[in-house]
Structures are given as C-alpha cells and as structure tokens.
C-alpha cells in the first residue's frame, strides 16, 4: 500500500485497472486508492507485469507498506504466482487503531458477590422489571359528575412536576397520600402496563455507518485543532451594497469571460487584510526542537468545499497577486475537481488562511469555524441580509435598505493576540465596504 499523502496511515482499495498477467508501463494507472483525503489513481512508475493481486477491490483499512500485489519483470513467468498468498509475501500489519471508548466494560464482580451491580443481581432485577402488574378494572363510585376543576388530579406540586418530567400519565397513578393524593414516591414507583411497557422497552432503531478514511482524518484534525489551538472569535457586520453593485457592473461587461461571485471578492479582501496585518498570515511551527511562528510572504487561501465524501480545502495560491477574474477561474476549477475527487495532494495541503462560506444557505446568519492547523485563522461567512438603516441623505426616505453579511474570524491565540485579530477584522471591513480598493 503506497503512501499517497503525508498524513496517510492506511488506505482502501478501489478499482483495479489491471488484472493478473497484464503488462504495465510507466504512467499506467494500476489501481484506485482511497486515501485519508481523496480517491486517487496510483500510477506505476516502472515496466513490469502484474503477477498476482493480493488485496481485492473494496478491501478497507490496509496499512501503508502492506503488500497488495506482486509485480515481476517484463517477460517473467507469472504462472508460479497463481497460488501465491499474502502470507507468502510476509503477511500484513494492522493499521494503528484506538481502543473503543464507547463500549460498555464487562463486569468485574463475581455473579454471586451480593453486590447490586453483580450480573446475577442485575439479571434478577431485569426479570422482575419485566413482570407487569395485571390491569385492574376501575369501579364506578356512583357519585355525581365532576366539574373540570374537580377532575384535576389530586397530586402534590412536586408529583406533578416529576410526572411531567418523566412522561408519567398522572391520572393512571394510584395515590397513597392523604385522601388518595398522588405523592412523589407514587410517581417514582409507577410502572407502565400493557402496550406502554412494550413501547418503552423496545430497542432504539438506528444504523451504524462505517466512517471513511477521510471522515476519520477530518475528525482527528479538528479534535487536534480544538485541543491544541486556543480559539477566540471576532465578529463584525459587513455592508456589501457597494460590493454587489460593483459585482453586477463587472459581470454585465464580462461578455461571458467570467462570472464573479461574492466569495471571489471576499477571498481577495482577505488577502488584502492579511498583507496589511501579516501576523494573521502566520502559523505555529516546531522546527528542530524549537518553536517558531512562521510569517508567510504570500497569501495562500484555503477555500472550504463540501464534497460527497467530506470537507476539502483546495488552495488559491498567491492571491495577493491575482485579479478577481483569476481568482474566480481557480475557485471554479478547484471546486469541481474537489467534488470529483481529482485534486492532487499539493492542491489541498498547505495554505496560510482559510475562508468557509455557507452564505448560500439563507437560514445561516452567522457561525463560527474551527481553525485548519497549522494555520492561525479562518473566516466564517454567513448569508446576505437586507437590513433597514437610517437614511444618510435628507432627500431620501427616513430609512433605506442595506445588504449586509455577518462574518466571524476564528484566531489561534498562540499566534494572534486579541487586539491583532481586531485590527485584521477592521482592515477586512474597510476594504469590503470600499470595494474599489480591490482593483488597486
């Protein structure tokens, strides 16, 4: 199993493009491998013949370095390898796995220890709990009909509160207090009968979905980020009325050469802010036993893209030197290839700052995002809203409508102090609300 990315420890076998006995030339695709990041083609770099496939399509979690096939030189006889097995190739090692945390541990007490938690005691308790009392037919008292107030359950306030909390039908509880008043103890001792008990004791319905290699990697990296990077958050409201007018003007004169999105403008604005506040365009590094803060000279923006197999962050490199048209073209190309699983490792590994935009969902007004390590910042972008604001001119109505977006920056406090994060947000707001500066 080849290591197709630096973080890959195991992979899944996709579709074999060659079968046993086929010749292979340099550059030929041998097999599809699902890495911890994407589905990738493994190209063989030498002449040879595929003698035997040891791992079939669909096999999962194969540790890097484990044998998956046997290759021989061109012209060699492959017949002796027909019965060749994985053990003949030296066997395999298991990928590193964490012990399950959610499984219930076995009882360490002897069955007849007398403890309330011993297996035999629990079994007896369970068997008793399954026995339901026989339903009793209530007898008519022969008294006059009661008013609605008189039909209120005769129960203490505490009993009513506990019944509501536990979902106990208080009218079905027989009170043992004065004048048959239902008490807290009556609610605690109540056991449902008949169909109610069957419904409550039914096992929950669910489906266990195996986590893909990418999902495991995403989980590990985000847990690492939250545990090791002290996040803090800075929010602001951006007026994008001028930006939307500029976008409309540029698109209408593009003659189909490009179609700019709001996100293209925001990517460029983030790069401008990062050049003005370079401390944000930095990362926390450990090098040769020493801790350093690496301040990057170029702004490489990772753009979060939702794909069928998980979140990916393709990188727009050198954004400070790109125009809006170039940014738009790269975003469309990388986004499509990310969804198709065709990105190369160097196209999604790295970056100096990330932008996550789910503003296309009109229900999302604002959110906070988790930093993509080793970066020191990420910008979360909400949807565009029309907000009534006081008019700035006496010749217009008392109020006017302004298009606004709420953005939230997440910063790593190890690298970016709170005041610096605030300065960065101010620079971002300044350039977004005066979008002609993006053309300079």
CSV table of C-alpha atoms in Angstrom, one decimal:
chain,number,residue,atom,x,y,z
A,1,UNK,CA,0.0,0.0,0.0
A,2,UNK,CA,1.7,3.2,-1.1
A,3,UNK,CA,1.6,6.4,1.0
A,4,UNK,CA,-0.1,8.9,-1.3
A,5,UNK,CA,-0.2,11.8,1.3
A,6,UNK,CA,1.9,12.8,4.3
A,7,UNK,CA,-0.9,12.0,6.7
A,8,UNK,CA,-1.9,8.7,5.2
A,9,UNK,CA,-1.5,5.7,7.5
A,10,UNK,CA,-3.9,3.3,5.8
A,11,UNK,CA,-6.0,3.2,2.6
A,12,UNK,CA,-8.9,1.4,0.9
A,13,UNK,CA,-8.6,-0.5,-2.4
A,14,UNK,CA,-10.9,1.0,-5.1
A,15,UNK,CA,-11.0,-0.5,-8.6
A,16,UNK,CA,-8.1,-2.4,-10.1
A,17,UNK,CA,-7.3,-1.1,-13.6
A,18,UNK,CA,-5.1,-4.0,-14.4
A,19,UNK,CA,-5.6,-7.8,-13.9
A,20,UNK,CA,-3.1,-10.5,-13.3
A,21,UNK,CA,-0.9,-11.1,-16.4
A,22,UNK,CA,-1.2,-7.5,-17.7
A,23,UNK,CA,1.9,-5.6,-18.7
A,24,UNK,CA,2.4,-2.2,-17.1
A,25,UNK,CA,4.3,0.8,-18.5
A,26,UNK,CA,5.5,3.9,-16.5
A,27,UNK,CA,2.5,6.2,-16.0
A,28,UNK,CA,-0.2,3.5,-16.3
A,29,UNK,CA,-2.9,3.6,-13.6
A,30,UNK,CA,-2.6,0.4,-11.6
A,31,UNK,CA,-5.4,0.8,-9.0
A,32,UNK,CA,-7.6,3.5,-7.4
A,33,UNK,CA,-6.7,4.1,-3.8
A,34,UNK,CA,-8.9,5.9,-1.3
A,35,UNK,CA,-6.6,7.9,0.9
A,36,UNK,CA,-7.3,9.9,4.0
A,37,UNK,CA,-8.1,12.8,1.8
A,38,UNK,CA,-9.5,11.7,-1.6
A,39,UNK,CA,-9.9,8.9,-4.1
A,40,UNK,CA,-6.7,8.9,-6.1
A,41,UNK,CA,-5.2,7.0,-9.1
A,42,UNK,CA,-1.9,5.1,-8.2
A,43,UNK,CA,0.3,5.3,-11.3
A,44,UNK,CA,3.1,2.7,-11.6
A,45,UNK,CA,6.5,4.1,-12.5
A,46,UNK,CA,8.3,1.1,-13.8
A,47,UNK,CA,7.9,-1.5,-16.6
A,48,UNK,CA,6.7,-4.9,-15.4
A,49,UNK,CA,3.9,-7.4,-15.3
A,50,UNK,CA,1.2,-7.7,-12.6
A,51,UNK,CA,1.6,-11.3,-11.4
A,52,UNK,CA,-0.9,-11.5,-8.6
A,53,UNK,CA,-3.5,-9.3,-6.8
A,54,UNK,CA,-3.3,-9.9,-3.1
A,55,UNK,CA,-6.0,-7.4,-2.0
A,56,UNK,CA,-9.2,-7.3,-3.9
A,57,UNK,CA,-11.3,-4.2,-4.7
A,58,UNK,CA,-13.3,-2.9,-1.8
A,59,UNK,CA,-10.9,-4.1,1.0
A,60,UNK,CA,-10.5,-1.4,3.6
A,61,UNK,CA,-8.0,0.0,6.2
A,62,UNK,CA,-4.9,-1.6,4.7
A,63,UNK,CA,-1.9,-0.2,6.5
A,64,UNK,CA,0.7,1.7,4.4
A,65,UNK,CA,3.5,-0.7,3.5
A,66,UNK,CA,1.4,-3.9,3.5
A,67,UNK,CA,1.6,-5.9,0.2
A,68,UNK,CA,-1.4,-5.5,-2.1
A,69,UNK,CA,0.0,-7.1,-5.3
A,70,UNK,CA,3.0,-8.9,-6.8
A,71,UNK,CA,5.0,-7.4,-9.7
A,72,UNK,CA,7.6,-9.2,-11.8
A,73,UNK,CA,9.9,-8.1,-14.6
A,74,UNK,CA,8.7,-7.9,-18.2
A,75,UNK,CA,8.9,-11.3,-19.8
A,76,UNK,CA,8.9,-13.2,-16.5
A,77,UNK,CA,6.6,-16.2,-16.0
A,78,UNK,CA,3.6,-15.4,-13.8
A,79,UNK,CA,2.3,-19.0,-13.5
A,80,UNK,CA,4.3,-19.8,-10.3
A,81,UNK,CA,2.4,-16.9,-8.6
A,82,UNK,CA,-1.1,-18.3,-9.2
A,83,UNK,CA,-1.2,-19.8,-5.7
A,84,UNK,CA,0.9,-17.0,-4.1
A,85,UNK,CA,-0.7,-15.8,-0.9
A,86,UNK,CA,-0.5,-12.8,1.4
A,87,UNK,CA,1.4,-14.9,3.9
A,88,UNK,CA,4.0,-15.8,1.2
A,89,UNK,CA,4.6,-12.0,0.8
A,90,UNK,CA,5.4,-11.7,4.5
A,91,UNK,CA,1.9,-11.1,5.9
A,92,UNK,CA,0.5,-7.8,6.9
A,93,UNK,CA,0.5,-5.5,9.9
A,94,UNK,CA,-2.7,-3.9,11.2
A,95,UNK,CA,-3.1,-0.1,11.0
A,96,UNK,CA,-2.9,1.7,14.3
A,97,UNK,CA,-6.3,1.8,16.0
A,98,UNK,CA,-7.5,3.5,19.1
A,99,UNK,CA,-9.3,1.3,21.6
A,100,UNK,CA,-13.1,1.7,21.6
A,101,UNK,CA,-14.3,4.2,24.1
A,102,UNK,CA,-18.0,3.8,24.0
A,103,UNK,CA,-18.3,0.1,24.6
A,104,UNK,CA,-19.6,-0.9,27.9
A,105,UNK,CA,-16.9,-2.7,30.0
A,106,UNK,CA,-17.6,-6.2,31.3
A,107,UNK,CA,-18.5,-6.7,34.9
A,108,UNK,CA,-15.5,-7.4,37.2
A,109,UNK,CA,-17.7,-8.7,40.0
A,110,UNK,CA,-18.4,-12.4,40.6
A,111,UNK,CA,-22.0,-13.3,39.8
A,112,UNK,CA,-22.9,-14.1,43.5
A,113,UNK,CA,-21.0,-11.4,45.2
A,114,UNK,CA,-24.2,-9.9,46.6
A,115,UNK,CA,-23.5,-6.5,45.1
A,116,UNK,CA,-26.4,-4.7,43.5
A,117,UNK,CA,-24.3,-4.4,40.3
A,118,UNK,CA,-23.2,-8.1,40.1
A,119,UNK,CA,-24.5,-9.9,36.9
A,120,UNK,CA,-26.8,-12.3,38.8
A,121,UNK,CA,-28.4,-9.4,40.8
A,122,UNK,CA,-28.9,-7.4,37.6
A,123,UNK,CA,-30.4,-10.4,35.9
A,124,UNK,CA,-32.9,-10.9,38.7
A,125,UNK,CA,-33.7,-7.2,38.7
A,126,UNK,CA,-34.3,-7.2,35.0
A,127,UNK,CA,-36.5,-10.2,35.2
A,128,UNK,CA,-38.6,-8.5,38.0
A,129,UNK,CA,-38.8,-5.3,35.9
A,130,UNK,CA,-40.3,-7.2,33.0
A,131,UNK,CA,-43.2,-8.5,35.2
A,132,UNK,CA,-46.1,-6.1,34.7
A,133,UNK,CA,-49.0,-5.8,37.2
A,134,UNK,CA,-52.3,-7.1,35.9
A,135,UNK,CA,-54.6,-4.2,34.8
A,136,UNK,CA,-57.5,-3.7,37.2
A,137,UNK,CA,-61.0,-2.7,36.2
A,138,UNK,CA,-61.9,0.5,38.0
A,139,UNK,CA,-65.3,0.6,39.6
A,140,UNK,CA,-67.8,3.4,39.3
A,141,UNK,CA,-68.3,5.3,42.5
A,142,UNK,CA,-71.9,6.2,41.7
A,143,UNK,CA,-71.3,9.8,42.6
A,144,UNK,CA,-72.4,12.9,40.6
A,145,UNK,CA,-70.5,14.1,37.6
A,146,UNK,CA,-67.5,16.3,38.5
A,147,UNK,CA,-66.6,19.7,37.2
A,148,UNK,CA,-63.4,20.2,35.2
A,149,UNK,CA,-61.7,21.7,38.3
A,150,UNK,CA,-62.8,18.7,40.4
A,151,UNK,CA,-61.4,16.4,37.7
A,152,UNK,CA,-57.9,17.8,38.1
A,153,UNK,CA,-55.5,15.1,39.5
A,154,UNK,CA,-55.2,15.0,43.3
A,155,UNK,CA,-51.4,15.3,43.4
A,156,UNK,CA,-48.8,17.4,45.1
A,157,UNK,CA,-47.0,20.0,43.0
A,158,UNK,CA,-43.7,18.1,43.3
A,159,UNK,CA,-45.5,14.9,42.0
A,160,UNK,CA,-47.0,16.8,39.1
A,161,UNK,CA,-43.6,18.2,38.1
A,162,UNK,CA,-41.9,14.8,38.3
A,163,UNK,CA,-44.7,13.2,36.3
A,164,UNK,CA,-44.3,15.8,33.6
A,165,UNK,CA,-40.5,15.3,33.6
A,166,UNK,CA,-40.8,11.5,33.3
A,167,UNK,CA,-43.8,11.4,31.0
A,168,UNK,CA,-45.9,9.6,33.5
A,169,UNK,CA,-49.7,9.8,33.0
A,170,UNK,CA,-50.6,11.1,36.4
A,171,UNK,CA,-54.3,10.0,36.1
A,172,UNK,CA,-53.1,6.4,35.9
A,173,UNK,CA,-51.2,6.6,39.2
A,174,UNK,CA,-52.9,5.4,42.4
A,175,UNK,CA,-52.2,7.9,45.2
A,176,UNK,CA,-51.1,6.7,48.6
A,177,UNK,CA,-51.2,10.1,50.4
A,178,UNK,CA,-54.0,11.6,52.4
A,179,UNK,CA,-57.3,11.5,50.5
A,180,UNK,CA,-55.6,9.3,47.9
A,181,UNK,CA,-53.3,12.2,47.0
A,182,UNK,CA,-50.5,11.3,44.5
A,183,UNK,CA,-47.1,11.8,46.0
A,184,UNK,CA,-43.5,12.0,44.7
A,185,UNK,CA,-43.0,8.4,45.9
A,186,UNK,CA,-46.0,7.2,43.9
A,187,UNK,CA,-44.6,8.7,40.7
A,188,UNK,CA,-41.2,7.1,41.3
A,189,UNK,CA,-42.7,3.7,41.9
A,190,UNK,CA,-45.1,3.9,38.9
A,191,UNK,CA,-44.6,1.2,36.2
A,192,UNK,CA,-46.4,1.3,32.9
A,193,UNK,CA,-48.6,-1.6,31.9
A,194,UNK,CA,-49.5,-3.4,28.7
A,195,UNK,CA,-48.6,-1.7,25.4
A,196,UNK,CA,-47.0,1.3,27.2
A,197,UNK,CA,-44.4,-1.0,28.7
A,198,UNK,CA,-43.7,-2.8,25.4
A,199,UNK,CA,-43.2,0.5,23.6
A,200,UNK,CA,-40.9,1.9,26.3
A,201,UNK,CA,-38.8,-1.2,26.4
A,202,UNK,CA,-38.4,-1.5,22.7
A,203,UNK,CA,-34.8,-1.2,21.5
A,204,UNK,CA,-34.0,2.0,19.6
A,205,UNK,CA,-33.8,1.9,15.8
A,206,UNK,CA,-30.5,3.1,14.2
A,207,UNK,CA,-28.0,2.4,11.5
A,208,UNK,CA,-24.2,2.2,12.0
A,209,UNK,CA,-22.4,3.8,9.1
A,210,UNK,CA,-18.7,3.0,8.8
A,211,UNK,CA,-16.5,6.1,8.9
A,212,UNK,CA,-14.5,6.7,5.7
A,213,UNK,CA,-10.7,7.3,5.9
A,214,UNK,CA,-11.4,11.0,5.1
A,215,UNK,CA,-14.0,11.3,7.8
A,216,UNK,CA,-11.5,9.8,10.3
A,217,UNK,CA,-8.8,12.3,9.2
A,218,UNK,CA,-11.2,15.3,9.4
A,219,UNK,CA,-12.3,14.2,12.9
A,220,UNK,CA,-8.7,13.7,14.1
A,221,UNK,CA,-7.5,17.1,12.7
A,222,UNK,CA,-10.5,19.1,14.2
A,223,UNK,CA,-10.2,17.5,17.6
A,224,UNK,CA,-6.4,18.3,17.5
A,225,UNK,CA,-7.2,21.9,16.5
A,226,UNK,CA,-9.7,22.4,19.3
A,227,UNK,CA,-7.5,20.8,21.9
A,228,UNK,CA,-4.2,22.5,20.9
A,229,UNK,CA,-5.2,25.8,19.5
A,230,UNK,CA,-6.8,28.3,22.0
A,231,UNK,CA,-9.6,29.7,19.7
A,232,UNK,CA,-11.1,33.1,20.2
A,233,UNK,CA,-13.7,34.7,17.9
A,234,UNK,CA,-14.2,38.2,16.5
A,235,UNK,CA,-17.4,39.1,14.6
A,236,UNK,CA,-18.4,42.1,12.5
A,237,UNK,CA,-21.2,43.1,10.1
A,238,UNK,CA,-20.1,44.0,6.6
A,239,UNK,CA,-22.1,46.3,4.4
A,240,UNK,CA,-21.9,44.8,0.9
A,241,UNK,CA,-24.3,47.1,-1.0
A,242,UNK,CA,-21.4,48.8,-2.9
A,243,UNK,CA,-19.7,45.4,-3.5
A,244,UNK,CA,-22.8,43.9,-5.0
A,245,UNK,CA,-23.2,46.9,-7.4
A,246,UNK,CA,-19.6,46.6,-8.5
A,247,UNK,CA,-20.0,42.8,-9.0
A,248,UNK,CA,-23.1,43.4,-11.1
A,249,UNK,CA,-21.3,46.0,-13.2
A,250,UNK,CA,-18.3,43.8,-13.8
A,251,UNK,CA,-20.3,40.7,-14.7
A,252,UNK,CA,-22.6,42.6,-17.1
A,253,UNK,CA,-19.5,43.8,-19.0
A,254,UNK,CA,-17.6,40.5,-19.0
A,255,UNK,CA,-19.1,39.1,-22.2
A,256,UNK,CA,-19.2,35.7,-20.7
A,257,UNK,CA,-15.5,35.6,-19.9
A,258,UNK,CA,-16.1,35.3,-16.2
A,259,UNK,CA,-18.9,35.4,-13.6
A,260,UNK,CA,-17.7,36.8,-10.3
A,261,UNK,CA,-19.3,35.7,-7.0
A,262,UNK,CA,-19.4,37.4,-3.7
A,263,UNK,CA,-16.9,34.8,-2.4
A,264,UNK,CA,-14.4,35.8,-5.1
A,265,UNK,CA,-14.4,39.4,-3.7
A,266,UNK,CA,-14.1,38.1,-0.1
A,267,UNK,CA,-11.1,36.0,-1.0
A,268,UNK,CA,-9.4,39.0,-2.4
A,269,UNK,CA,-10.4,41.1,0.6
A,270,UNK,CA,-9.0,38.5,3.0
A,271,UNK,CA,-5.6,38.6,1.1
A,272,UNK,CA,-5.5,42.4,1.3
A,273,UNK,CA,-6.2,42.3,5.1
A,274,UNK,CA,-3.5,39.6,5.5
A,275,UNK,CA,-0.9,41.7,3.8
A,276,UNK,CA,-1.7,44.7,6.0
A,277,UNK,CA,-1.7,42.6,9.2
A,278,UNK,CA,0.9,39.9,8.4
A,279,UNK,CA,0.7,38.4,11.9
A,280,UNK,CA,-2.5,36.7,10.9
A,281,UNK,CA,-0.9,35.2,7.8
A,282,UNK,CA,1.3,33.1,10.1
A,283,UNK,CA,1.5,29.6,11.6
A,284,UNK,CA,2.8,27.9,14.7
A,285,UNK,CA,5.6,25.5,13.9
A,286,UNK,CA,8.0,23.2,15.8
A,287,UNK,CA,11.3,23.0,13.9
A,288,UNK,CA,14.5,21.2,15.1
A,289,UNK,CA,13.2,21.1,18.6
A,290,UNK,CA,12.4,24.8,18.7
A,291,UNK,CA,9.0,26.5,18.4
A,292,UNK,CA,8.8,29.3,15.8
A,293,UNK,CA,6.0,31.5,14.4
A,294,UNK,CA,6.4,31.3,10.6
A,295,UNK,CA,5.2,34.5,8.9
A,296,UNK,CA,4.4,33.8,5.3
A,297,UNK,CA,5.3,36.3,2.5
A,298,UNK,CA,2.5,35.1,0.2
A,299,UNK,CA,-1.2,34.7,0.9
A,300,UNK,CA,-2.4,31.2,0.0
A,301,UNK,CA,-6.2,31.0,0.8
A,302,UNK,CA,-7.7,27.6,1.5
A,303,UNK,CA,-11.4,27.6,0.4
A,304,UNK,CA,-13.6,25.1,2.2
A,305,UNK,CA,-15.6,23.0,-0.3
A,306,UNK,CA,-18.3,20.4,0.7
A,307,UNK,CA,-17.8,17.2,-1.3
A,308,UNK,CA,-19.8,13.9,-1.2
A,309,UNK,CA,-17.0,12.3,0.9
A,310,UNK,CA,-16.3,15.2,3.3
A,311,UNK,CA,-14.9,18.7,3.6
A,312,UNK,CA,-11.9,19.6,1.5
A,313,UNK,CA,-9.9,22.9,1.3
A,314,UNK,CA,-8.3,23.4,-2.1
A,315,UNK,CA,-5.8,26.3,-2.1
A,316,UNK,CA,-5.8,29.5,-4.2
A,317,UNK,CA,-2.1,30.4,-4.2
A,318,UNK,CA,-0.6,33.8,-4.3
A,319,UNK,CA,-4.0,35.6,-4.0
A,320,UNK,CA,-2.3,39.0,-3.4
A,321,UNK,CA,-1.1,38.9,-7.0
A,322,UNK,CA,-4.3,37.7,-8.6
A,323,UNK,CA,-7.1,39.6,-10.1
A,324,UNK,CA,-10.8,38.9,-9.4
A,325,UNK,CA,-11.1,37.0,-12.8
A,326,UNK,CA,-8.2,34.8,-12.0
A,327,UNK,CA,-9.5,34.0,-8.5
A,328,UNK,CA,-12.9,33.2,-9.9
A,329,UNK,CA,-11.5,30.8,-12.5
A,330,UNK,CA,-9.3,29.0,-10.0
A,331,UNK,CA,-12.2,28.6,-7.4
A,332,UNK,CA,-14.4,27.1,-10.1
A,333,UNK,CA,-11.7,24.7,-11.3
A,334,UNK,CA,-10.5,23.5,-7.9
A,335,UNK,CA,-14.0,23.3,-6.5
A,336,UNK,CA,-15.2,21.0,-9.4
A,337,UNK,CA,-12.1,18.7,-9.1
A,338,UNK,CA,-12.5,18.6,-5.3
A,339,UNK,CA,-16.1,17.3,-5.7
A,340,UNK,CA,-14.9,14.8,-8.4
A,341,UNK,CA,-12.1,13.6,-6.1
A,342,UNK,CA,-9.4,14.6,-8.6
A,343,UNK,CA,-7.2,17.0,-6.6
A,344,UNK,CA,-3.5,16.5,-6.2
A,345,UNK,CA,-2.1,16.5,-2.7
A,346,UNK,CA,-0.2,19.8,-3.3
A,347,UNK,CA,-3.5,21.4,-4.2
A,348,UNK,CA,-5.2,20.9,-0.8
A,349,UNK,CA,-2.2,20.6,1.6
A,350,UNK,CA,-0.8,23.8,3.0
A,351,UNK,CA,-2.4,27.3,2.8
A,352,UNK,CA,-1.9,30.2,5.1
A,353,UNK,CA,-5.5,31.2,5.9
A,354,UNK,CA,-8.9,29.6,5.3
A,355,UNK,CA,-12.3,31.0,4.3
A,356,UNK,CA,-15.5,29.0,4.9
A,357,UNK,CA,-18.6,30.4,3.3
A,358,UNK,CA,-22.1,28.8,3.7
A,359,UNK,CA,-23.9,32.0,2.9
A,360,UNK,CA,-25.7,30.3,0.1
A,361,UNK,CA,-27.9,28.8,2.8
A,362,UNK,CA,-30.3,31.6,3.6
A,363,UNK,CA,-31.0,30.2,7.0
A,364,UNK,CA,-27.4,30.7,8.2
A,365,UNK,CA,-27.0,34.2,9.6
A,366,UNK,CA,-23.7,33.5,11.3
A,367,UNK,CA,-21.5,30.7,12.5
A,368,UNK,CA,-18.0,30.0,13.9
A,369,UNK,CA,-15.4,27.8,12.2
A,370,UNK,CA,-12.6,25.6,13.5
A,371,UNK,CA,-9.1,26.6,12.6
A,372,UNK,CA,-7.3,24.5,10.0
A,373,UNK,CA,-3.9,23.7,11.6
A,374,UNK,CA,-1.2,24.8,11.4
A,375,UNK,CA,-2.9,28.0,10.1
A,376,UNK,CA,-3.7,30.7,12.7
A,377,UNK,CA,-7.0,31.9,11.3
A,378,UNK,CA,-10.2,31.1,9.5
A,379,UNK,CA,-13.1,33.4,8.4
A,380,UNK,CA,-16.7,32.1,8.6
A,381,UNK,CA,-19.1,33.9,6.2
A,382,UNK,CA,-22.9,33.9,6.7
A,383,UNK,CA,-25.7,34.8,4.3
A,384,UNK,CA,-26.5,38.2,2.8
A,385,UNK,CA,-29.4,40.0,4.5
A,386,UNK,CA,-31.3,43.2,3.7
A,387,UNK,CA,-31.3,45.4,6.8
A,388,UNK,CA,-33.2,48.7,7.3
A,389,UNK,CA,-30.8,51.6,8.3
A,390,UNK,CA,-31.3,55.3,8.8
A,391,UNK,CA,-31.1,57.3,5.6
A,392,UNK,CA,-27.8,59.2,5.0
A,393,UNK,CA,-29.5,61.9,2.9
A,394,UNK,CA,-32.3,64.3,3.6
A,395,UNK,CA,-33.6,63.8,0.0
A,396,UNK,CA,-34.3,60.1,0.6
A,397,UNK,CA,-36.9,58.4,2.8
A,398,UNK,CA,-36.2,58.1,6.5
A,399,UNK,CA,-34.8,54.6,6.1
A,400,UNK,CA,-33.0,52.7,3.3
A,401,UNK,CA,-32.1,49.0,2.8
A,402,UNK,CA,-28.6,47.9,3.1
A,403,UNK,CA,-27.2,44.5,2.1
A,404,UNK,CA,-25.2,43.1,5.0
A,405,UNK,CA,-23.1,39.9,5.8
A,406,UNK,CA,-22.1,38.8,9.3
A,407,UNK,CA,-18.5,37.3,9.3
A,408,UNK,CA,-16.7,35.8,12.3
A,409,UNK,CA,-12.9,35.3,12.4
A,410,UNK,CA,-11.5,32.4,14.5
A,411,UNK,CA,-7.9,33.1,15.6
A,412,UNK,CA,-5.3,31.0,17.3
A,413,UNK,CA,-4.3,32.9,20.5
A,414,UNK,CA,-0.9,31.3,20.5
A,415,UNK,CA,-0.1,33.3,17.3
A,416,UNK,CA,-2.5,36.2,17.1
A,417,UNK,CA,-3.3,38.4,20.1
A,418,UNK,CA,-6.8,39.6,20.5
A,419,UNK,CA,-6.0,43.2,19.6
A,420,UNK,CA,-4.3,42.0,16.4
A,421,UNK,CA,-7.3,39.9,15.4
A,422,UNK,CA,-9.5,43.0,15.9
A,423,UNK,CA,-7.2,45.1,13.7
A,424,UNK,CA,-7.4,42.4,11.0
A,425,UNK,CA,-11.2,42.4,11.1
A,426,UNK,CA,-11.1,46.3,10.8
A,427,UNK,CA,-8.9,46.1,7.7
A,428,UNK,CA,-11.2,43.5,6.2
A,429,UNK,CA,-14.3,45.6,6.8
A,430,UNK,CA,-12.6,48.7,5.3
A,431,UNK,CA,-11.8,47.0,2.0
A,432,UNK,CA,-15.1,45.1,1.7
A,433,UNK,CA,-17.1,48.3,2.3
A,434,UNK,CA,-14.9,50.2,-0.2
A,435,UNK,CA,-14.5,47.5,-2.9
A,436,UNK,CA,-12.8,49.7,-5.4
A,437,UNK,CA,-9.7,49.3,-3.3
A,438,UNK,CA,-9.7,45.7,-4.5
A,439,UNK,CA,-9.0,47.0,-8.0
A,440,UNK,CA,-5.8,48.8,-7.0
